[in-house]
Coordinates of C-alpha atoms in Angstrom, one line a residue:
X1 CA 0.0 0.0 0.0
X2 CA 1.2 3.1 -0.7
X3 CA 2.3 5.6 1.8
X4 CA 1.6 9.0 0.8
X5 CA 4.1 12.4 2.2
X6 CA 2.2 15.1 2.9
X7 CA 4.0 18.6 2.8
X8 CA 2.6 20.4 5.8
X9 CA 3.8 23.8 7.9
X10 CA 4.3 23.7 11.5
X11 CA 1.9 25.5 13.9
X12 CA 3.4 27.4 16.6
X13 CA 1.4 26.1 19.4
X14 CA 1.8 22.4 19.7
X15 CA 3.2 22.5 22.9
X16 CA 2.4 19.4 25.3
X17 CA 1.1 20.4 28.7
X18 CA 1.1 18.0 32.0
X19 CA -1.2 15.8 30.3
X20 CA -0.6 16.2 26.3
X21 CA -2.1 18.9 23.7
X22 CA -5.3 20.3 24.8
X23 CA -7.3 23.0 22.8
X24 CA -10.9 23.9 21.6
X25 CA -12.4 21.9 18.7
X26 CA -11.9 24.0 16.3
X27 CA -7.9 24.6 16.7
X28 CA -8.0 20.3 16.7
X29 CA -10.3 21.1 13.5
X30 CA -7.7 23.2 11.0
X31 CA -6.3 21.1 8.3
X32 CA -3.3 19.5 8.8
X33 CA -2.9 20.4 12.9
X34 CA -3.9 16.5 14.0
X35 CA -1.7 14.9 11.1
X36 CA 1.2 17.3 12.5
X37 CA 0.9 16.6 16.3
X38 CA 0.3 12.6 15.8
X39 CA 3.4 12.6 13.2
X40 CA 5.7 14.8 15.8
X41 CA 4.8 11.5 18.7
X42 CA 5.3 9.0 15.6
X43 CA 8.7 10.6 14.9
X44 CA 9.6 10.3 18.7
X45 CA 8.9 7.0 19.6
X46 CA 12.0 4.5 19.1
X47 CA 12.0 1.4 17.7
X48 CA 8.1 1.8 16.4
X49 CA 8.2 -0.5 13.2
X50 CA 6.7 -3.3 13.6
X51 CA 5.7 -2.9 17.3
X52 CA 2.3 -2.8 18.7
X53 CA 0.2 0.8 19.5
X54 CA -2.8 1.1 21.3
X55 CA -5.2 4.0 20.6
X56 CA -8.7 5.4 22.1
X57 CA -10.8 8.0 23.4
X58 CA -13.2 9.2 25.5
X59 CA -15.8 9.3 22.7
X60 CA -16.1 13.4 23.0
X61 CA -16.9 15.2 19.6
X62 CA -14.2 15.0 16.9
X63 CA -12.9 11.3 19.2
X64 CA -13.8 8.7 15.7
X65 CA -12.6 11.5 13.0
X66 CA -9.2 11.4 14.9
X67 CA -9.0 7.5 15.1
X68 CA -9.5 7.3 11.6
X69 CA -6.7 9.6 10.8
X70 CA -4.2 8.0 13.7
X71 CA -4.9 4.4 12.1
X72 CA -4.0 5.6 8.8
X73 CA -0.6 7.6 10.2
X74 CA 0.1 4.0 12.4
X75 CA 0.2 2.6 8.8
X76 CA 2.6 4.5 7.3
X77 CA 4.6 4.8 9.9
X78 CA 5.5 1.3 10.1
X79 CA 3.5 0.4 13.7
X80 CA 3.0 -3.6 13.2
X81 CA -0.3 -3.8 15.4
X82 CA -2.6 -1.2 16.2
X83 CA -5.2 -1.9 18.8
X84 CA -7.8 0.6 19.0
X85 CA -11.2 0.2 21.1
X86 CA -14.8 -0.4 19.4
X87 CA -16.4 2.4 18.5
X88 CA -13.1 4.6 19.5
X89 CA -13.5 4.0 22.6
X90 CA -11.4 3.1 25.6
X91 CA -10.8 5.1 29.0
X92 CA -7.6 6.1 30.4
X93 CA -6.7 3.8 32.6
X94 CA -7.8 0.8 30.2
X95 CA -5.4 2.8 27.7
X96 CA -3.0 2.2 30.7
X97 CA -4.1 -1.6 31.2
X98 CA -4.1 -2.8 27.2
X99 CA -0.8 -0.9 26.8
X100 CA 0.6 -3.1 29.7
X101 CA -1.2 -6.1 29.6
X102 CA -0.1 -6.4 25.3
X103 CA 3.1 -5.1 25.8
X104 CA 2.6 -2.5 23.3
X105 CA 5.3 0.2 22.6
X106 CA 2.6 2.9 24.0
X107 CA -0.6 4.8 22.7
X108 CA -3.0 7.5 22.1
X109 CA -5.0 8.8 24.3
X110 CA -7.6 11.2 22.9
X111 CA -9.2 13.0 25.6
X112 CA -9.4 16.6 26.8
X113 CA -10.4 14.7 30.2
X114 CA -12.9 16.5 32.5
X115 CA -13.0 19.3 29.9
X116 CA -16.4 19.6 28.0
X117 CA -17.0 18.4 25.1
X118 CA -19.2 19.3 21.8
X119 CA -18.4 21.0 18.9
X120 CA -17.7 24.5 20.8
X121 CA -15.8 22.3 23.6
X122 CA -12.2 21.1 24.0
X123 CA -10.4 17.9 22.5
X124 CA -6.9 16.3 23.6
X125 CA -3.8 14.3 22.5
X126 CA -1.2 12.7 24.5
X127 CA 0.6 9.7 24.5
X128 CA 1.6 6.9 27.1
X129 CA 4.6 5.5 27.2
X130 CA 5.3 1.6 27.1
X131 CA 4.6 1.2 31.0
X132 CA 1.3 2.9 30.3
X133 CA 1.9 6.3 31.5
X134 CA 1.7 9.2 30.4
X135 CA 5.2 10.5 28.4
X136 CA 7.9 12.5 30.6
X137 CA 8.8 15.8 30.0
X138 CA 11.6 15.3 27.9
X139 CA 9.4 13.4 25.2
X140 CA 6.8 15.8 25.0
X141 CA 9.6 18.8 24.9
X142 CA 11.2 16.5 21.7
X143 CA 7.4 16.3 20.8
X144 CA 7.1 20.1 20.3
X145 CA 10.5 20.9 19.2
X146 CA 9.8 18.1 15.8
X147 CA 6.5 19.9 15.5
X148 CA 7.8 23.3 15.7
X149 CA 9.6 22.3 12.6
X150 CA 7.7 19.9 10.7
X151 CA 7.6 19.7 6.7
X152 CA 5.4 16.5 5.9
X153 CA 3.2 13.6 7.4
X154 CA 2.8 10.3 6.3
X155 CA -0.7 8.8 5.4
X156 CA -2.1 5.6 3.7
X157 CA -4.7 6.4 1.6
X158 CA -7.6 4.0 2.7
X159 CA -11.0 3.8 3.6
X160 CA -12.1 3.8 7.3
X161 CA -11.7 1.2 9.6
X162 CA -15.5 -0.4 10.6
X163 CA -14.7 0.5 14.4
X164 CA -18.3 -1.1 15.4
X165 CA -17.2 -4.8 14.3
X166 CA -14.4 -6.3 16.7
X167 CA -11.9 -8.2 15.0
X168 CA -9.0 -7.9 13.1
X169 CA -8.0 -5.4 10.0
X170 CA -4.9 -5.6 7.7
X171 CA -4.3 -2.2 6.1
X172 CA -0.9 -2.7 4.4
X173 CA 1.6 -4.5 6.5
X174 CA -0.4 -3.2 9.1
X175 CA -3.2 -5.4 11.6
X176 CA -5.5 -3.4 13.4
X177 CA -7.3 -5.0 15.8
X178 CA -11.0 -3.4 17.2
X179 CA -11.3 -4.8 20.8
X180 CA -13.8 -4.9 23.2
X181 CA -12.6 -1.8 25.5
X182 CA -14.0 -3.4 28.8
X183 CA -12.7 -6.7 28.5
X184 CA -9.1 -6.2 29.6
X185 CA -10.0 -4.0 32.6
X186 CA -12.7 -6.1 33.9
X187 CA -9.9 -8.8 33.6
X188 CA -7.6 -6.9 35.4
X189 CA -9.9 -5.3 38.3
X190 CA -10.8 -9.1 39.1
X191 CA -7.5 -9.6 40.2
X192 CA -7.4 -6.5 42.8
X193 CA -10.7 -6.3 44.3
X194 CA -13.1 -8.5 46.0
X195 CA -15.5 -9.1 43.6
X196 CA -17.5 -11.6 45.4
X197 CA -17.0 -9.3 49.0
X198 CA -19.4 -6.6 46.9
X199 CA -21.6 -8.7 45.0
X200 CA -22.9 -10.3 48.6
X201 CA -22.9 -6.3 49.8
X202 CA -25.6 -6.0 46.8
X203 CA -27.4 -8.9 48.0
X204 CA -27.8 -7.4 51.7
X205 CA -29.8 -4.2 50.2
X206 CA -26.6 -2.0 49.5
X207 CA -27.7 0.8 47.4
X208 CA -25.3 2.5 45.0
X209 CA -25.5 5.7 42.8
X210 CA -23.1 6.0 40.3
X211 CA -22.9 8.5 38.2
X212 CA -21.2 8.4 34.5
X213 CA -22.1 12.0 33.5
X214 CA -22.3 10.9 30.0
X215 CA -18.9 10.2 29.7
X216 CA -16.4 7.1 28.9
X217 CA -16.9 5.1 32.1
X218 CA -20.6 4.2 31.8
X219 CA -20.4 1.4 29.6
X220 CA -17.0 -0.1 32.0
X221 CA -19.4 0.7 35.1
X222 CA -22.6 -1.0 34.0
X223 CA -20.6 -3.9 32.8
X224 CA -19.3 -4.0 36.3
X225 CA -21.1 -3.0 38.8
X226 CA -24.6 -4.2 37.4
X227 CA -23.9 -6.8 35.3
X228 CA -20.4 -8.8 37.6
X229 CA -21.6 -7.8 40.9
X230 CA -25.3 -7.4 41.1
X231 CA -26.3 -4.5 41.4
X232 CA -30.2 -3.6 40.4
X233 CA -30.3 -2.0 37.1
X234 CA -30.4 1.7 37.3
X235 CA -27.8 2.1 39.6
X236 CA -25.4 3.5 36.6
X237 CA -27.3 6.7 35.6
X238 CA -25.8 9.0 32.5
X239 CA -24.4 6.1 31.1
X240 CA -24.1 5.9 27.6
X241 CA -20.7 8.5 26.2
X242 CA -21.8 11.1 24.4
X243 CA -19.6 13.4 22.0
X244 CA -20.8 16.0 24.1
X245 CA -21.2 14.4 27.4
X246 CA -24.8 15.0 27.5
X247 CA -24.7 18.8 28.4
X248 CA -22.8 17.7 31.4
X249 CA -19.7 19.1 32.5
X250 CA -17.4 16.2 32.9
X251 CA -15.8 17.0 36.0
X252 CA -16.8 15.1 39.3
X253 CA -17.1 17.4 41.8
X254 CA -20.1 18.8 44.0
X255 CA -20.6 21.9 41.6
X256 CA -20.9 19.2 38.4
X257 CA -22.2 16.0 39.9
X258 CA -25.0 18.5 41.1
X259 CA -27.8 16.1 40.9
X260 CA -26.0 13.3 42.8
X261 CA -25.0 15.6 45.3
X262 CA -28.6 16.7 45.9
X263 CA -29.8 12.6 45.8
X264 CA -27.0 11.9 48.3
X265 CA -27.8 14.7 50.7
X266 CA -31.3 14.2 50.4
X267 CA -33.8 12.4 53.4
X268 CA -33.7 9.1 51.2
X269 CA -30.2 8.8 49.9
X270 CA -28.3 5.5 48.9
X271 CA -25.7 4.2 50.7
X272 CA -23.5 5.2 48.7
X273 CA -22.4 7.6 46.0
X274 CA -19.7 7.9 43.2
X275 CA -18.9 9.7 39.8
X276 CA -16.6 9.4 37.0
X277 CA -14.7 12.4 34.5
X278 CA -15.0 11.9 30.6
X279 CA -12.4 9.9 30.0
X280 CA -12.3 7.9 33.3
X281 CA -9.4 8.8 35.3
X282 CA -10.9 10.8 38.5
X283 CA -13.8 10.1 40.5
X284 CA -15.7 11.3 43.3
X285 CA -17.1 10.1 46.1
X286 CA -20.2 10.7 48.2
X287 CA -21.1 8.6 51.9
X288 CA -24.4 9.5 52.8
X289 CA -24.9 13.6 53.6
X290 CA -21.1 13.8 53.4
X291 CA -19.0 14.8 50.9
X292 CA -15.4 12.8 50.8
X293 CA -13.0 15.0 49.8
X294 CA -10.0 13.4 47.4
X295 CA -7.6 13.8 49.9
X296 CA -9.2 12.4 52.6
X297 CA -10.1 9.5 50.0
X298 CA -6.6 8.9 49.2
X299 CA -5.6 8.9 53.1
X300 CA -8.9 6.2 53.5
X301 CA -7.8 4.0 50.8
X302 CA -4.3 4.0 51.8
X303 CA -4.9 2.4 55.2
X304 CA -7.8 0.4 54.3
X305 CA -5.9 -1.3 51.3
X306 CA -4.8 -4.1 52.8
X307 CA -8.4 -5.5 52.7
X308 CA -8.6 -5.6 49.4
X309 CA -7.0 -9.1 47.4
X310 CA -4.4 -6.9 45.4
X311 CA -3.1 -5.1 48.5
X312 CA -3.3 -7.9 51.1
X313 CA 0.5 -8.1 51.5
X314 CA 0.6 -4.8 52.5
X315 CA 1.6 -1.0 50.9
X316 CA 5.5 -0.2 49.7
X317 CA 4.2 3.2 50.1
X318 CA 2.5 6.6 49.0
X319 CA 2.3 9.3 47.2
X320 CA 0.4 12.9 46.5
X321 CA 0.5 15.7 44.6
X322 CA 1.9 18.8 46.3
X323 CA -1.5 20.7 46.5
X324 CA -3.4 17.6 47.8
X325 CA -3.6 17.8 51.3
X326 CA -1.4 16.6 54.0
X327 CA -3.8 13.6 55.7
X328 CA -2.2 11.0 53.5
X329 CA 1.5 12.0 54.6
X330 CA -0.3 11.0 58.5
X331 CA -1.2 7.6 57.6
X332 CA 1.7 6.9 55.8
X333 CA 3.7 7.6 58.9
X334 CA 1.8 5.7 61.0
X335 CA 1.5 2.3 58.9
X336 CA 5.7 3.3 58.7
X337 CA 5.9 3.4 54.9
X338 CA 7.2 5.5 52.3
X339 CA 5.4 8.8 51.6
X340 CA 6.5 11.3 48.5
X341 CA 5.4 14.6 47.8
X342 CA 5.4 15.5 44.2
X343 CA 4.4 18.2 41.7
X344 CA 1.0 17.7 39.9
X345 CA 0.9 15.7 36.9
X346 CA 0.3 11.9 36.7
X347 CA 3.6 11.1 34.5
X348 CA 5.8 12.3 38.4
X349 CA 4.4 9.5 40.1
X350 CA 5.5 7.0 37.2
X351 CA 9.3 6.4 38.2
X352 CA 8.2 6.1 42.0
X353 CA 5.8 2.7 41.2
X354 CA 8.2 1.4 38.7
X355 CA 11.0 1.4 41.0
X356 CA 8.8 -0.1 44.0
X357 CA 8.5 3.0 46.3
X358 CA 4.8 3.1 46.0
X359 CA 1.5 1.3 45.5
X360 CA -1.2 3.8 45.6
X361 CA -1.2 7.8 45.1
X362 CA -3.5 10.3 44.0
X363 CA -4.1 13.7 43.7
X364 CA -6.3 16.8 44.9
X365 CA -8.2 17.0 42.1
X366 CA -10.1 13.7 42.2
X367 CA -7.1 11.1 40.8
X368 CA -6.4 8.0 42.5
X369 CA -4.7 4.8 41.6
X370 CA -2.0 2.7 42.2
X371 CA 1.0 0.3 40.8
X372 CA -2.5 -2.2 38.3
X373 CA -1.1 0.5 36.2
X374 CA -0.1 4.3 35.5
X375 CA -2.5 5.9 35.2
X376 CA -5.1 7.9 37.6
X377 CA -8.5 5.1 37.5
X378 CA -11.7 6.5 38.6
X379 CA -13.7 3.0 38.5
X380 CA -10.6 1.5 40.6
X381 CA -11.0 3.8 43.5
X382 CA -15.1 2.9 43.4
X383 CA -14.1 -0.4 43.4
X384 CA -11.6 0.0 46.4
X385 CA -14.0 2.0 48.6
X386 CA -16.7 -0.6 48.2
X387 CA -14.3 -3.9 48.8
X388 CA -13.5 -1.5 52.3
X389 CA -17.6 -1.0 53.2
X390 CA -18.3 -4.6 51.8
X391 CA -15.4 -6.4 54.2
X392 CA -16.0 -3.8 57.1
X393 CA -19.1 -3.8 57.2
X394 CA -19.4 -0.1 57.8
X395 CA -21.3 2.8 56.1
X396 CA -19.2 5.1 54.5
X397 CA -19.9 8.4 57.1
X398 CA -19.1 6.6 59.6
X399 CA -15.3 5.2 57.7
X400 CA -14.9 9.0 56.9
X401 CA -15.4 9.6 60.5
X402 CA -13.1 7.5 62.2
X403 CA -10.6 7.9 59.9
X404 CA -10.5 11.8 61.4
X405 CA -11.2 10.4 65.0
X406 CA -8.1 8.1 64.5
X407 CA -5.9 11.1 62.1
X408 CA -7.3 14.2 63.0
X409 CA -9.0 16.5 60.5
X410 CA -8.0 18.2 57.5
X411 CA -10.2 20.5 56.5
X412 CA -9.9 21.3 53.2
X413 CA -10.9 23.0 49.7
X414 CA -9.9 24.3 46.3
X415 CA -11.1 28.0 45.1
X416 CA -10.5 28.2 41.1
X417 CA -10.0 31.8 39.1
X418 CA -10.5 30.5 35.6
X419 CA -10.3 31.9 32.2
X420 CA -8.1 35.2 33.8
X421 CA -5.8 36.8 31.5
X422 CA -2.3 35.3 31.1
X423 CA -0.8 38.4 31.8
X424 CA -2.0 39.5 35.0
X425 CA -2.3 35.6 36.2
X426 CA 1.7 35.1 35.8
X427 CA 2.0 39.1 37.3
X428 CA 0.2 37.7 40.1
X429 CA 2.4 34.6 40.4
X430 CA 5.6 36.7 40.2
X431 CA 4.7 38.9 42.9
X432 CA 4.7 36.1 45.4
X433 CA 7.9 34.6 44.4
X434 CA 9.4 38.2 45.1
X435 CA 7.9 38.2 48.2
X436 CA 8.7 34.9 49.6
X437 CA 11.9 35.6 51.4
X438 CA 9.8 38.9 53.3
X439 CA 6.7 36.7 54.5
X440 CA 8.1 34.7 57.3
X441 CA 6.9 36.2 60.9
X442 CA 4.0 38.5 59.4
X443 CA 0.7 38.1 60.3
X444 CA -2.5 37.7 58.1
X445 CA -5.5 38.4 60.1
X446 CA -5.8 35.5 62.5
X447 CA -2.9 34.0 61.1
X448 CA 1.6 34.0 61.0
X449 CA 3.8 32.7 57.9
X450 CA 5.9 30.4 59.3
X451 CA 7.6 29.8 56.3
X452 CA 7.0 29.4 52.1
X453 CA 8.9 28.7 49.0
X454 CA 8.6 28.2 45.3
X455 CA 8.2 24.1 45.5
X456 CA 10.6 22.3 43.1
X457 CA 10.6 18.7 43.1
X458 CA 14.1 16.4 42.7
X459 CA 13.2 12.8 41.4
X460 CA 14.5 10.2 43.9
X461 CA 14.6 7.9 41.0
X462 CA 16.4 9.6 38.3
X463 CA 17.6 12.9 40.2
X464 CA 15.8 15.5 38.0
X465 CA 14.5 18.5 38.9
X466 CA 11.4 19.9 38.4
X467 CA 10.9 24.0 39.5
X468 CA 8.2 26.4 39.7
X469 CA 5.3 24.0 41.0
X470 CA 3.3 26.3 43.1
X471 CA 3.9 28.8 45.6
X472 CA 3.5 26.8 49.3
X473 CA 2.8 29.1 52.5
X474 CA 3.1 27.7 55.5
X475 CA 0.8 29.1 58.2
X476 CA 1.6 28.8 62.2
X477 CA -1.4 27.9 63.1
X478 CA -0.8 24.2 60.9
X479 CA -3.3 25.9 57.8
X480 CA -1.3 25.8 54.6
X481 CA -2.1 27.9 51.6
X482 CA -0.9 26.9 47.9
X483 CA -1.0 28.4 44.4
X484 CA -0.4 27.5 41.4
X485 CA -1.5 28.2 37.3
X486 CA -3.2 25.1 35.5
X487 CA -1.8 23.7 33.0
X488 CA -4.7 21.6 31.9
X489 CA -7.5 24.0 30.8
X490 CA -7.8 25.5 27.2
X491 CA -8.2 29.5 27.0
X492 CA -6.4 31.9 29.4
X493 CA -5.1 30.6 32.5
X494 CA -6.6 29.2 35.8
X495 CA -5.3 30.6 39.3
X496 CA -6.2 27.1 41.9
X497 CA -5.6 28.1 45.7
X498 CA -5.6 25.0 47.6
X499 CA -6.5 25.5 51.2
X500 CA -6.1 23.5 54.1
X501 CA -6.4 23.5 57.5
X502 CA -5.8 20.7 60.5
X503 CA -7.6 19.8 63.6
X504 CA -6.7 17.5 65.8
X505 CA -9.8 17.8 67.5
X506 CA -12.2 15.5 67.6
X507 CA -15.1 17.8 68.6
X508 CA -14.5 20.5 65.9
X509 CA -14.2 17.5 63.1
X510 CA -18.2 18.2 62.4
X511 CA -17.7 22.0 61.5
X512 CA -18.7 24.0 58.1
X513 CA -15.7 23.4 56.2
X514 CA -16.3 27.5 55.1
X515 CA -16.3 28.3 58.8
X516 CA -13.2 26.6 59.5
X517 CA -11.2 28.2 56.6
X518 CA -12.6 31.3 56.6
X519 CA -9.5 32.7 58.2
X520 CA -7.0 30.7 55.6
X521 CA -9.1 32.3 52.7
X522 CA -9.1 35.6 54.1
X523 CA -4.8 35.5 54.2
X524 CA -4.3 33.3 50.9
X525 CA -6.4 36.8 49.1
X526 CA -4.6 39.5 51.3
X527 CA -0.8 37.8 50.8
X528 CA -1.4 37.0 46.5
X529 CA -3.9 40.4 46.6
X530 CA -6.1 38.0 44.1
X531 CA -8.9 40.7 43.7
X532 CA -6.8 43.8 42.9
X533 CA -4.7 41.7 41.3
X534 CA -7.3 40.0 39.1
X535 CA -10.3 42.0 39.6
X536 CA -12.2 39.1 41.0
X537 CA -13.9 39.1 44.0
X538 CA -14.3 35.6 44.3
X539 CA -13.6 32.4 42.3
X540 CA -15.2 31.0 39.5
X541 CA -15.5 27.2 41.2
X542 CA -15.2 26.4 44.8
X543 CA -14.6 22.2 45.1

């Protein structure tokens, strides 16, 4: 078959962030910009004739064009197998799983993650790696410098791939191979969790709300949790992908996952409450008139673990994302294993479970997962917390609540300032970093600096360093206040000012979360000077 060089131009923005190329539509949309991207990756990854890639999507608008294209480039570029998911599909972490489980040389994740989706929404690129994670930073810079340059792309000519029939293709010297995109995972989550533990936690009465917000995880949930474990039909609402998620915002927090959070506050709430992102990497989850934060979720699941098959033996360690808060680190220290702070973005956590330091980490905003693979997996963490209330025995609440009894509280949340102008955003970040070195010993209302710094993260793997992750202050009172720009949205830029503050308490552990933080809030705005600075008054999201 004949492989077709297609003289092209580079676009100047192709630059990866923390979790690939991410942009609206219609940049995704402009002739050539796809072919250039997928043919900088193609150009990057060593040793790719003949080898095996695995590509899929989160089925958002634009998800099947891209496919088509990607197959087509796989061809020319020599891959030997291409595995893609039926209809275009797969999730994130089964990208993760498939890439691991076939030994394939990496894939294609396309997905804008908990971005919207639809025609006037966002679309994404990235690519894993061959131990299923997303690439480091010095394959996405290569990435951007070949398509800052590029002068042609490689194509077969040839008609579509029927994605709706599993089976086996062979376009040139080429096999592609549509697979069932549930099949692996289900495989693998059998493995880890306590399948049988949950199905009798069904037959008891157990009610379960899970939430797929239209996005990539309904079809893996249903064919879980209703279909392998029991659960009544209608537990998995929202469940069929969408391109453009339904209307629904993909992102599974309390301000998103409205209507769950109104079912599980209400007088007749299920036992128990959970929501996936569009392309299946973060979840959230709800006990019954409680919120779980993600932190708290990733300190819960790190010392319950151990009931779960997969983690029975016991943890190496943990790990969390610089901004998530600190009530991991506690449990950690008191179970006596490893704990690792690191900058946000999934691809840092990589070289920690590869060399053995961890088993499970996560992050602030929603992400948790573990060494299965590595990748962030929403469904996995559903899975874990209901192996933990199927072998305890215990409603959710009442886990949250003696986790804090045992661990103390921290009180927690995440004010977002999105879609400010760059300028005044990075103005606002440089300010601080000025400042640092004159903040210790001033006081902020009810609270002193006690110290802050420009976090910068050295690798205990392979020694790199990784600066400028977020400005960390440091309060007195042991409140902590962090900021940092987004990398991850689409248009302007996104000031997130994490928030925390700990009680050791037991009596104050039942407090408005607002209440508790009010003071924290009140010196995070006064030391950044967010409203003159911005000319907002208050954020655009509060999670």
């Amino acid at each position: 078959m004949a492989i077709t060089r297609v003289p092209t131009t580079p676009f100047s923005d192709q630059r990866p962030g923390t979790s690939g190329l991410r942009k609206k539509v219609k940049i995704f949309q402009q002739p050539r910009y796809v072919e250039n991207f997928i043919q900088a990756i193609f150009d990057n990854v060593e040793g790719a004739k003949g080898s095996t890639l695995v590509i899929g999507g989160d089925g958002r608008f634009f998800n099947e064009e891209v496919v088509q294209t990607a197959l087509k480039m796989a061809t020319a570029n020599g891959f030997g197998r291409v595995l893609v998911g039926q209809k275009g599909l797969l999730s994130t972490p089964a990208v993760s799983c498939v890439i691991r489980k076939h030994k394939a040389i990496g894939g294609l994740v396309l997905s804008a993650s908990h971005n919207p989706g639809g025609p006037d929404g966002d679309f994404g690129i990235k690519f894993n790696m061959s131990h299923g994670g997303p690439a480091p930073e010095s394959f996405t810079e290569a990435v951007f410098k070949r398509a800052s340059a590029m002068t042609e792309y490689k194509i077969v000519e040839n008609p579509d791939v029927d994605l709706t029939r599993i089976g086996g293709t062979k376009i040139g010297d080429t096999i592609v191979e549509v697979i069932d995109p549930v099949a692996d995972y289900v495989e693998l989550m059998e493995k880890l969790i306590d399948f049988n533990a949950i199905s009798q936690l069904f037959r008891s009465g157990f009610r379960m709300r899970f939430d797929a917000l239209n996005a990539i995880t309904g079809p893996y949930a249903r064919a879980i949790l209703e279909s392998r474990l029991g659960a009544p039909a209608g537990t998995v609402v929202n469940g069929e992908p969408k391109p453009d998620f339904g209307g629904h915002h993909p992102d599974p927090n309390p301000v998103h996952a409205h209507d769950l959070m109104e079912l599980m506050m209400g007088r007749d709430a299920p036992d128990f409450g959970a929501a996936s992102d569009g392309d299946g990497d973060r979840n959230m989850i709800v006990a019954r008139r409680l919120f779980v934060t993600p932190s708290d979720s990733l300190a819960i699941l790190t010392s319950h673990a151990h009931l779960a098959p997969g983690y029975a033996k016991g943890l190496s360690g943990v790990a969390r994302s610089m901004p998530t808060s600190r009530a991991a680190d506690r449990v950690a220290k008191k179970l006596g294993i490893n704990f690792f702070e690191t900058p946000t973005g999934w691809k840092f956590f990589a070289n920690l479970l590869d060399a053995g330091l961890i088993t499970i980490c996560g992050e602030e905003s929603a992400g948790t997962g573990s060494n299965h693979i590595r990748e962030k997996d929403g469904l996995w963490a559903v899975l874990l917390w209901l192996n933990i209330l199927a072998v305890t025995k215990k409603p959710a609440d009442q886990i949250v609540r003696e986790h804090w009894a045992t661990y103390g509280r921290d009180y927690y949340t995440r004010h977002d300032y999105e879609e400010l102008e760059t300028a005044p955003a990075n103005e606002l970040m440089d300010n601080l970093r000025a400042r640092l070195a004159t903040l210790p010993g001033q006081r902020f209302g009810e609270l002193t600096v006690q110290e802050c710094d420009d976090f910068a993260y050295t690798d205990p793997v392979d020694g790199s360093v990784t600066p400028k992750q977020g400005i960390r202050i440091l309060f007195k009172e042991d409140a902590r206040a962090v900021f940092r720009l987004s990398g991850t949205g689409t248009s302007g830029a996104t000031l997130r000012v994490y928030l925390e503050r700990f009680e050791p308490n037991a009596e104050r552990h039942n407090l408005p979360t607002a209440e508790v933080l009010a003071p924290v809030i009140e010196a995070a705005n006064a030391i950044a000077e967010i409203e003159p600075r911005t000319g907002r008054d208050e954020p655009s999201v509060i999670t």
